[in-house]
JSON list of C-alpha atoms in Angstrom, two decimals:
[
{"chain": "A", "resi": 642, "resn": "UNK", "atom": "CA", "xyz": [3.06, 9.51, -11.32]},
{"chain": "A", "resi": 643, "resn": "UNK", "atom": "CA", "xyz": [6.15, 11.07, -12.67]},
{"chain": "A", "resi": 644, "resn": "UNK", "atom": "CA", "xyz": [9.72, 11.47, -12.07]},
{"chain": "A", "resi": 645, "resn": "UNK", "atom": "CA", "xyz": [9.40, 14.23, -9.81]},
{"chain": "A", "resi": 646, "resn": "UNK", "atom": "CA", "xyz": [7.41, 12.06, -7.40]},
{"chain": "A", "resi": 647, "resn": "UNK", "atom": "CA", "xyz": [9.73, 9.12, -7.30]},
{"chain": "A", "resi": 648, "resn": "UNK", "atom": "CA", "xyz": [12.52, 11.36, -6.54]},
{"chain": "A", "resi": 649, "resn": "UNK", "atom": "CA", "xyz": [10.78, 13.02, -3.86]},
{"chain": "A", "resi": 650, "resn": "UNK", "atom": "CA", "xyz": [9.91, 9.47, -2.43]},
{"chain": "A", "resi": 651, "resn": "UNK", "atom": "CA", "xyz": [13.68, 9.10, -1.74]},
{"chain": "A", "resi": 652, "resn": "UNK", "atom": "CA", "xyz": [13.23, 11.62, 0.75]},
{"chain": "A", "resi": 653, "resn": "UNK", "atom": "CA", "xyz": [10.81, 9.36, 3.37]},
{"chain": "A", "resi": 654, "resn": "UNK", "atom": "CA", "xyz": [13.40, 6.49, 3.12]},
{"chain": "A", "resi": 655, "resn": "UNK", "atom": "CA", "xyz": [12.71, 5.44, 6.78]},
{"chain": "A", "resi": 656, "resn": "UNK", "atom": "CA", "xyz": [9.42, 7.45, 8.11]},
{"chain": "A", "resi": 657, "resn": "UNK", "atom": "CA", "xyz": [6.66, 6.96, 6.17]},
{"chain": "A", "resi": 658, "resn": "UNK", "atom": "CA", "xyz": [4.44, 10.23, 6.91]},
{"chain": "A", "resi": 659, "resn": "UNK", "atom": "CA", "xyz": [4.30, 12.68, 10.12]},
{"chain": "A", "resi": 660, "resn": "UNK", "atom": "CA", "xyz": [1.37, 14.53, 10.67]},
{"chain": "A", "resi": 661, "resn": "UNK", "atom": "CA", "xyz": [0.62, 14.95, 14.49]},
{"chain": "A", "resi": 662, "resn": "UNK", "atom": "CA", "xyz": [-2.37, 16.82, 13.31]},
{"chain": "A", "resi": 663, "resn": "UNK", "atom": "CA", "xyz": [-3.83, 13.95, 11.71]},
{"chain": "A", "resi": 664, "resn": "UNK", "atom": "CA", "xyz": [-5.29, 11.85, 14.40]},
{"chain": "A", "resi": 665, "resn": "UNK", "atom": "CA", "xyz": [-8.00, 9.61, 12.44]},
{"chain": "A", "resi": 666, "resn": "UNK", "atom": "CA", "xyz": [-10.92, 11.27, 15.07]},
{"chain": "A", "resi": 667, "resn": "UNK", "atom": "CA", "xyz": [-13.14, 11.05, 12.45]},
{"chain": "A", "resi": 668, "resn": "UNK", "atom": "CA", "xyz": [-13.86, 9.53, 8.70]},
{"chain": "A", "resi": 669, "resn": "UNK", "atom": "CA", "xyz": [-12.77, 12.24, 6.67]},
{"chain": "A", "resi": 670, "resn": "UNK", "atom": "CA", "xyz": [-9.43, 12.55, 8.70]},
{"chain": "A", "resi": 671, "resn": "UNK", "atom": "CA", "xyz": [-9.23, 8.85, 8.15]},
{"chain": "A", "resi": 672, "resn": "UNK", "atom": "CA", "xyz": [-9.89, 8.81, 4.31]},
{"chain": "A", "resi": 673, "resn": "UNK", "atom": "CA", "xyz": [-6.77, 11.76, 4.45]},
{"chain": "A", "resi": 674, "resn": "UNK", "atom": "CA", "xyz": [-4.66, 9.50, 6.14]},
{"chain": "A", "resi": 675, "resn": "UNK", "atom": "CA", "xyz": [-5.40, 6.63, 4.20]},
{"chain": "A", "resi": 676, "resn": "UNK", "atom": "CA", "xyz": [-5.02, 8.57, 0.78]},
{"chain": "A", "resi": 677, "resn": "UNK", "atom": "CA", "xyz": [-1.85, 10.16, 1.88]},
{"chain": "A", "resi": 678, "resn": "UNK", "atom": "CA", "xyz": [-0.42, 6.55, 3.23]},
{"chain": "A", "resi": 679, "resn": "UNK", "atom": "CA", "xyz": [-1.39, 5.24, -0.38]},
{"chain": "A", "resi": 680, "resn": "UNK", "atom": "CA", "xyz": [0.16, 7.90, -1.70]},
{"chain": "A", "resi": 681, "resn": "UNK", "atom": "CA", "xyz": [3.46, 7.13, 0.11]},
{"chain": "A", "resi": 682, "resn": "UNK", "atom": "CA", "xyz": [3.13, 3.65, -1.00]},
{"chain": "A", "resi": 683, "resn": "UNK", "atom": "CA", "xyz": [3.03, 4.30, -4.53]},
{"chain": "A", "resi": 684, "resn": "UNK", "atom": "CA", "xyz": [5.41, 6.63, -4.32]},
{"chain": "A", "resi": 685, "resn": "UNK", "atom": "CA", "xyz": [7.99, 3.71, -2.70]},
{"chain": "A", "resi": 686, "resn": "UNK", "atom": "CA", "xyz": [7.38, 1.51, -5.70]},
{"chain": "A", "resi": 687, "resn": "UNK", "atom": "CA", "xyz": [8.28, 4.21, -7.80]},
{"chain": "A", "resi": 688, "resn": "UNK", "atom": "CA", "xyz": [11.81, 4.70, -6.32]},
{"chain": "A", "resi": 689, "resn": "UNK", "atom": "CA", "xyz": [12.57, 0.70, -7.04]},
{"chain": "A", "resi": 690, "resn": "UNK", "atom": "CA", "xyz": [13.65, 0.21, -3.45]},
{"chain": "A", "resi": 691, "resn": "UNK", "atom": "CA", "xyz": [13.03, -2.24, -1.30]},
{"chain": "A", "resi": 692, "resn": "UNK", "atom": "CA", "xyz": [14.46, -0.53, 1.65]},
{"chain": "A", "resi": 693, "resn": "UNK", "atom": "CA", "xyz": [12.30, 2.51, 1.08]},
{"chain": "A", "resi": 694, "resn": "UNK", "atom": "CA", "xyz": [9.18, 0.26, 0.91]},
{"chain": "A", "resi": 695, "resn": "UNK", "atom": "CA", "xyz": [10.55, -1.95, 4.10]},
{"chain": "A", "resi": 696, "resn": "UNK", "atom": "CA", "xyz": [10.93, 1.62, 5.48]},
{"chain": "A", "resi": 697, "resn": "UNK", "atom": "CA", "xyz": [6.79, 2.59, 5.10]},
{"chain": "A", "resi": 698, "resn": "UNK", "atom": "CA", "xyz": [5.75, -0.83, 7.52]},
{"chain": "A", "resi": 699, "resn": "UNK", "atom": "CA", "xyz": [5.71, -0.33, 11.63]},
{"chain": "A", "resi": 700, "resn": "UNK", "atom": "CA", "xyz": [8.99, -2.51, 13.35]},
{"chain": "A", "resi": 701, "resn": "UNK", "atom": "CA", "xyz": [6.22, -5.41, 13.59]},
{"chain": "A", "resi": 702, "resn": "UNK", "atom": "CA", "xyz": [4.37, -4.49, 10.66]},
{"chain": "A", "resi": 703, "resn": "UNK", "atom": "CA", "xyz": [3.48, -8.12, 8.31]},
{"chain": "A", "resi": 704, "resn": "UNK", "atom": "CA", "xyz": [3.01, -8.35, 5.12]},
{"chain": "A", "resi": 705, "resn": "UNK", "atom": "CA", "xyz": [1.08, -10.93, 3.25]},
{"chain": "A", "resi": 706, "resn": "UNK", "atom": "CA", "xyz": [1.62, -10.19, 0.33]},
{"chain": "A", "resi": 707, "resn": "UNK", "atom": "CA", "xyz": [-0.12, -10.75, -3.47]},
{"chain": "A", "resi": 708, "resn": "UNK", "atom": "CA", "xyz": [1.90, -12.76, -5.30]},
{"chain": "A", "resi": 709, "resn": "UNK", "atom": "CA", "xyz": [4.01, -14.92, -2.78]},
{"chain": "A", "resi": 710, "resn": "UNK", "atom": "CA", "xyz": [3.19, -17.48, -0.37]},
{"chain": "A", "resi": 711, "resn": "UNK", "atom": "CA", "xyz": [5.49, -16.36, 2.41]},
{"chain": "A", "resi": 712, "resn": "UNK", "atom": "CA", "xyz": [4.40, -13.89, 5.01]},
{"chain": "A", "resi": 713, "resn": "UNK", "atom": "CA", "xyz": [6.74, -11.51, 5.79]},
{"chain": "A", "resi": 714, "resn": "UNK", "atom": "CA", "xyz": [7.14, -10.37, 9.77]},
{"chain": "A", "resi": 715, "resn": "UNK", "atom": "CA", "xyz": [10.21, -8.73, 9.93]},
{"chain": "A", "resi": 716, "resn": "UNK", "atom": "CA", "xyz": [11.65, -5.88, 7.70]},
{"chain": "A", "resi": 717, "resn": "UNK", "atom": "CA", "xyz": [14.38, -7.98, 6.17]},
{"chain": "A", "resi": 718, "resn": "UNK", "atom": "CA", "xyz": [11.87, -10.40, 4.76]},
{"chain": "A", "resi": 719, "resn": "UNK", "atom": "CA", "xyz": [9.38, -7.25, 3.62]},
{"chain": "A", "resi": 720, "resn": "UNK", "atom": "CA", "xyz": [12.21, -6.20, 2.01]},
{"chain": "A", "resi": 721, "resn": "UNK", "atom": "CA", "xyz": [13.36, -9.19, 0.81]},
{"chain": "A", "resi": 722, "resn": "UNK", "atom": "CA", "xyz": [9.65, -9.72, -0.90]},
{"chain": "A", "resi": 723, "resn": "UNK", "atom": "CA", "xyz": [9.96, -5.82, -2.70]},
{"chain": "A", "resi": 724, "resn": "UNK", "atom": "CA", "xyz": [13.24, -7.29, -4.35]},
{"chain": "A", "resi": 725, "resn": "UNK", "atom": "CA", "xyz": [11.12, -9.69, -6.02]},
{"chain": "A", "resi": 726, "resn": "UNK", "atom": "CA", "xyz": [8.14, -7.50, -6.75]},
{"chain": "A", "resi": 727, "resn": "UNK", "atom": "CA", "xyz": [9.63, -4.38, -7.54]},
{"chain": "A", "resi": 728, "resn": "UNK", "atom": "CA", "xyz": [11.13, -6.41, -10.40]},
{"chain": "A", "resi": 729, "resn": "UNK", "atom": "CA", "xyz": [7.57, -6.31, -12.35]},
{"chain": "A", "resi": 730, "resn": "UNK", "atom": "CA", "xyz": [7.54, -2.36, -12.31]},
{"chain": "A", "resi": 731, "resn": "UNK", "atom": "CA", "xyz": [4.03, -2.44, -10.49]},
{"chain": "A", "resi": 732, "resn": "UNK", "atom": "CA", "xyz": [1.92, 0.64, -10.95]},
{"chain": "A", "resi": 733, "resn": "UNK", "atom": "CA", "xyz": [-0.84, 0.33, -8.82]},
{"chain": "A", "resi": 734, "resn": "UNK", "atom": "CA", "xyz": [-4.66, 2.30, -8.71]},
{"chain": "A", "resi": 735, "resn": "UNK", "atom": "CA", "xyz": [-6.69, 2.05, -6.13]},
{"chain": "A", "resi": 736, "resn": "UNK", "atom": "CA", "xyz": [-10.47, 0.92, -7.34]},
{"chain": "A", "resi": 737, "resn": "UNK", "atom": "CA", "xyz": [-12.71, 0.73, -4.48]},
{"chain": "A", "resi": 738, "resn": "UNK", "atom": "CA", "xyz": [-12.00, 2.15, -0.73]},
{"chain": "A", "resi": 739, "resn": "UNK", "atom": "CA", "xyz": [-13.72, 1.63, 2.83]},
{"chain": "A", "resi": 740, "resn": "UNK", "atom": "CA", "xyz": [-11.44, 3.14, 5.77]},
{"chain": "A", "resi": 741, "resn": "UNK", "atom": "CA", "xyz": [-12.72, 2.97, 9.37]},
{"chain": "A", "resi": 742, "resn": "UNK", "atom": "CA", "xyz": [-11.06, 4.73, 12.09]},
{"chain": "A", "resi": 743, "resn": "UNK", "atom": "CA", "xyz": [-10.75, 2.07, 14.62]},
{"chain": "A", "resi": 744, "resn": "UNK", "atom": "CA", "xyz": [-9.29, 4.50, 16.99]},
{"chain": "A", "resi": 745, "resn": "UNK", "atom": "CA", "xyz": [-7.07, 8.16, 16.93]},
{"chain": "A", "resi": 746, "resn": "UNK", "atom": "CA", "xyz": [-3.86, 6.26, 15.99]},
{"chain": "A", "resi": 747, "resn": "UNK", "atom": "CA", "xyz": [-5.37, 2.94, 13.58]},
{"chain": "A", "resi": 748, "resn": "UNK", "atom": "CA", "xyz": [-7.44, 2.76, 10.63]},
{"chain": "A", "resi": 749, "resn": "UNK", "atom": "CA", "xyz": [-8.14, 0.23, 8.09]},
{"chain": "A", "resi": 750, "resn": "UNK", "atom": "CA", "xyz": [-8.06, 0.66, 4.55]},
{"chain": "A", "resi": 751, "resn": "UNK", "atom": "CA", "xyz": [-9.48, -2.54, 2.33]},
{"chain": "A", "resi": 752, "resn": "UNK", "atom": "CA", "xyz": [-11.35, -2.06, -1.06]},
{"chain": "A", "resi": 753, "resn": "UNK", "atom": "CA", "xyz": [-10.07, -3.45, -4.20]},
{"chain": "A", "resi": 754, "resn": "UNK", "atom": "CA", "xyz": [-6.85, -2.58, -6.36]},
{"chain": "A", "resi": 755, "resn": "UNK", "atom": "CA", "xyz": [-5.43, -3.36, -10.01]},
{"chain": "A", "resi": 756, "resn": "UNK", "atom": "CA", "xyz": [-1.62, -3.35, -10.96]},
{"chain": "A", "resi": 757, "resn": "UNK", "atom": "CA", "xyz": [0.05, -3.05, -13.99]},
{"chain": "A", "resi": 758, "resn": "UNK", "atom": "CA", "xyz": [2.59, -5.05, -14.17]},
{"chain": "A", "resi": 759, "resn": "UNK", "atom": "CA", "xyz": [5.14, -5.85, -16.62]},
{"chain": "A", "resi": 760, "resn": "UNK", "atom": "CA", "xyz": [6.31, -10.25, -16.53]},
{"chain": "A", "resi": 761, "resn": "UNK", "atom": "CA", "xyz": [9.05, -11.16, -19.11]},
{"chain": "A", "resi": 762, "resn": "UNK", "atom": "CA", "xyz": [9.21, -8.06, -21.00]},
{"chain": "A", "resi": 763, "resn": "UNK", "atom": "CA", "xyz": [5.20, -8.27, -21.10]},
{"chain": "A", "resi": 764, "resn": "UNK", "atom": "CA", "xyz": [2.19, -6.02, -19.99]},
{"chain": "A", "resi": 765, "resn": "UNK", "atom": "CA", "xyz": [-0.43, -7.42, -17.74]},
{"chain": "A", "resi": 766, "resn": "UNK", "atom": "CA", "xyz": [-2.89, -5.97, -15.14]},
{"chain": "A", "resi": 767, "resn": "UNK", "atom": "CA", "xyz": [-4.08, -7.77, -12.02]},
{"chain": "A", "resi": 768, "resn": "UNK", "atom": "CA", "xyz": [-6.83, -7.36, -9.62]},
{"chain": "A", "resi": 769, "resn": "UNK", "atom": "CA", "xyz": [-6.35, -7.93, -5.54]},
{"chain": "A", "resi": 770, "resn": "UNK", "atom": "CA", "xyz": [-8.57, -6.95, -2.52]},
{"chain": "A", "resi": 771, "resn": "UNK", "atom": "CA", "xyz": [-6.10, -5.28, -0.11]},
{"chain": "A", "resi": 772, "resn": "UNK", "atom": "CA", "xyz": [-6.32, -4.43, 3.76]},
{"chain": "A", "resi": 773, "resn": "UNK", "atom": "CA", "xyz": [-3.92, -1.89, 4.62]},
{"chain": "A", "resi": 774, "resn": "UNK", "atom": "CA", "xyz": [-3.81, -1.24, 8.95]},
{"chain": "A", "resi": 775, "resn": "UNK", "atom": "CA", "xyz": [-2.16, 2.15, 9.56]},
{"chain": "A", "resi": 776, "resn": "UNK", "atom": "CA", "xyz": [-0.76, 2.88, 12.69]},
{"chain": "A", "resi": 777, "resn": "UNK", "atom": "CA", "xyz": [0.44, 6.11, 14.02]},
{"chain": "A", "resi": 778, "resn": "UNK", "atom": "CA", "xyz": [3.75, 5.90, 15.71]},
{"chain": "A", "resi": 779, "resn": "UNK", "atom": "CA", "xyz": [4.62, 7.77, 19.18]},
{"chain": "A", "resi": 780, "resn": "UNK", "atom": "CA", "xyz": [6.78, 10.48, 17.18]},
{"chain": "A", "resi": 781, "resn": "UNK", "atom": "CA", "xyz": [3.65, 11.02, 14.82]},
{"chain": "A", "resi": 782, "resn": "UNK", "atom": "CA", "xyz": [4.90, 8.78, 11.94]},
{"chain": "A", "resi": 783, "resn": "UNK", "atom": "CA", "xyz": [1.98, 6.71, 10.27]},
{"chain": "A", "resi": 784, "resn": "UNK", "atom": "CA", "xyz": [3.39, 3.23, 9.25]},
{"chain": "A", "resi": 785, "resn": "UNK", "atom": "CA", "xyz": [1.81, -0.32, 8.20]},
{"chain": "A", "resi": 786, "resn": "UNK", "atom": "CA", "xyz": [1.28, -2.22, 10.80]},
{"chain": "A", "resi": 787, "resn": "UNK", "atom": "CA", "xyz": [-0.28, -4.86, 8.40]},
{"chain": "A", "resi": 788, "resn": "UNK", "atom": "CA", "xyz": [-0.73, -5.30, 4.72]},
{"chain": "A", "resi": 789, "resn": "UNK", "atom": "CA", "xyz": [-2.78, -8.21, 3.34]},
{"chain": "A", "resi": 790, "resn": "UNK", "atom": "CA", "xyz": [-3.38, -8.55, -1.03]},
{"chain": "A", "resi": 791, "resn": "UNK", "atom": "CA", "xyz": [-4.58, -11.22, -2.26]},
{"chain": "A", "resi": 792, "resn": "UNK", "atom": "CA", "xyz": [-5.83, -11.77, -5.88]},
{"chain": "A", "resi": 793, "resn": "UNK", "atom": "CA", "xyz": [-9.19, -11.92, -6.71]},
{"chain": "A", "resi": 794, "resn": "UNK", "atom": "CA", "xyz": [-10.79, -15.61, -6.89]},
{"chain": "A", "resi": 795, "resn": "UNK", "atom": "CA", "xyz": [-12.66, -15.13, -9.50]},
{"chain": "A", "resi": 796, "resn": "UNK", "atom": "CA", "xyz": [-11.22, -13.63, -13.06]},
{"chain": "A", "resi": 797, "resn": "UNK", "atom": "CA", "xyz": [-11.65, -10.12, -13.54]},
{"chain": "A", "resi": 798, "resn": "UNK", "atom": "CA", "xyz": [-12.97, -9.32, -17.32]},
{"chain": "A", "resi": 799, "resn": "UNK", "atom": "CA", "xyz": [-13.07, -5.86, -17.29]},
{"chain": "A", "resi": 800, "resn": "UNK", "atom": "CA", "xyz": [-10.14, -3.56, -16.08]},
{"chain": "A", "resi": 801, "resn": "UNK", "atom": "CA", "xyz": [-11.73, -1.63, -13.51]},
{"chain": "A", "resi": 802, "resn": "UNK", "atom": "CA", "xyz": [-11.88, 1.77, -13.15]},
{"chain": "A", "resi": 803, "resn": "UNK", "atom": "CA", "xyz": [-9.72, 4.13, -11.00]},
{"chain": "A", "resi": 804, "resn": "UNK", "atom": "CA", "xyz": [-11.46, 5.43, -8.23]},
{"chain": "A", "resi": 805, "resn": "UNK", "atom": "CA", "xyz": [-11.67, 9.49, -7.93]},
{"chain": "A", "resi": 806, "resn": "UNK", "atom": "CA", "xyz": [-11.18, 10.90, -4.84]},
{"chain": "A", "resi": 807, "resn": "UNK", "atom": "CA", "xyz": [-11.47, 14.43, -3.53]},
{"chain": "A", "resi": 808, "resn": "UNK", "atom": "CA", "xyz": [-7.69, 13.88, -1.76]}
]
């Protein structure tokens, strides 16, 4: 999660990802599009910008997001939330995954995720489920249509571990 990555982020300012070819027909071509969609996201948060992570979420794409009590239904206020967040240099790592193709152009990614964060000059990790609903766009673009995190109601000991995947 380098430099080089971050920079090339800059490049998907307003599409997330285009791949007409990748129609979520079946669960592997699901868990592809759901990798690559993480992939974009964590990319965004690299660049620092809240435009480019307003940019990755469908025209009525909501967030609910981890740590704020506003939901956010219109890009201004999902951008207005990265402001905020992007603040706390979040790295995140996807720990556990389910994705379900709902249909060719939706699937649903939810598992469980840790950030590291840092707070007032400080380290810290947190764990959140997630639910991430991608949504392939008419010109091929897959965006969130809806991203829900909440933190995990019961304290989490033991940093989990990153989960490997073959994508």
């Amino acid at each position: 999660v380098a430099l080089c990555a971050a920079a090339a982020a800059l490049a998907f300012t307003a599409p997330a990802f285009a791949d007409p070819a990748a129609k979520a027909k079946d669960a592997k071509a699901a868990e592809k599009v759901a990798a690559k969609g993480f992939g974009m996201f964590e990319s965004g948060l690299k660049t620092g910008s809240p435009k480019t992570m307003a940019g990755l979420f469908a025209p009525t794409g909501v967030l609910q997001p981890t740590v704020s009590n506003k939901v956010a239904d219109t890009s201004a206020e999902i951008e207005e939330y990265f402001v905020s967040f992007l603040k706390l240099s979040p790295k995140p790592q996807i720990n556990e995954r389910y994705v379900r193709a709902l249909d060719d152009n939706t699937i649903l990614d939810a598992g469980v995720w840790s950030f590291d964060l840092t707070r007032d000059g400080k380290a810290e990790w947190v764990t959140a489920r997630y639910s991430f609903l991608w949504e392939q766009q008419a010109n091929g673009d897959w965006k969130i249509q809806h991203l829900h995190s909440s933190l995990m109601p019961e304290k989490v000991a033991t940093r989990p571990a990153a989960l490997k995947s073959a994508y």
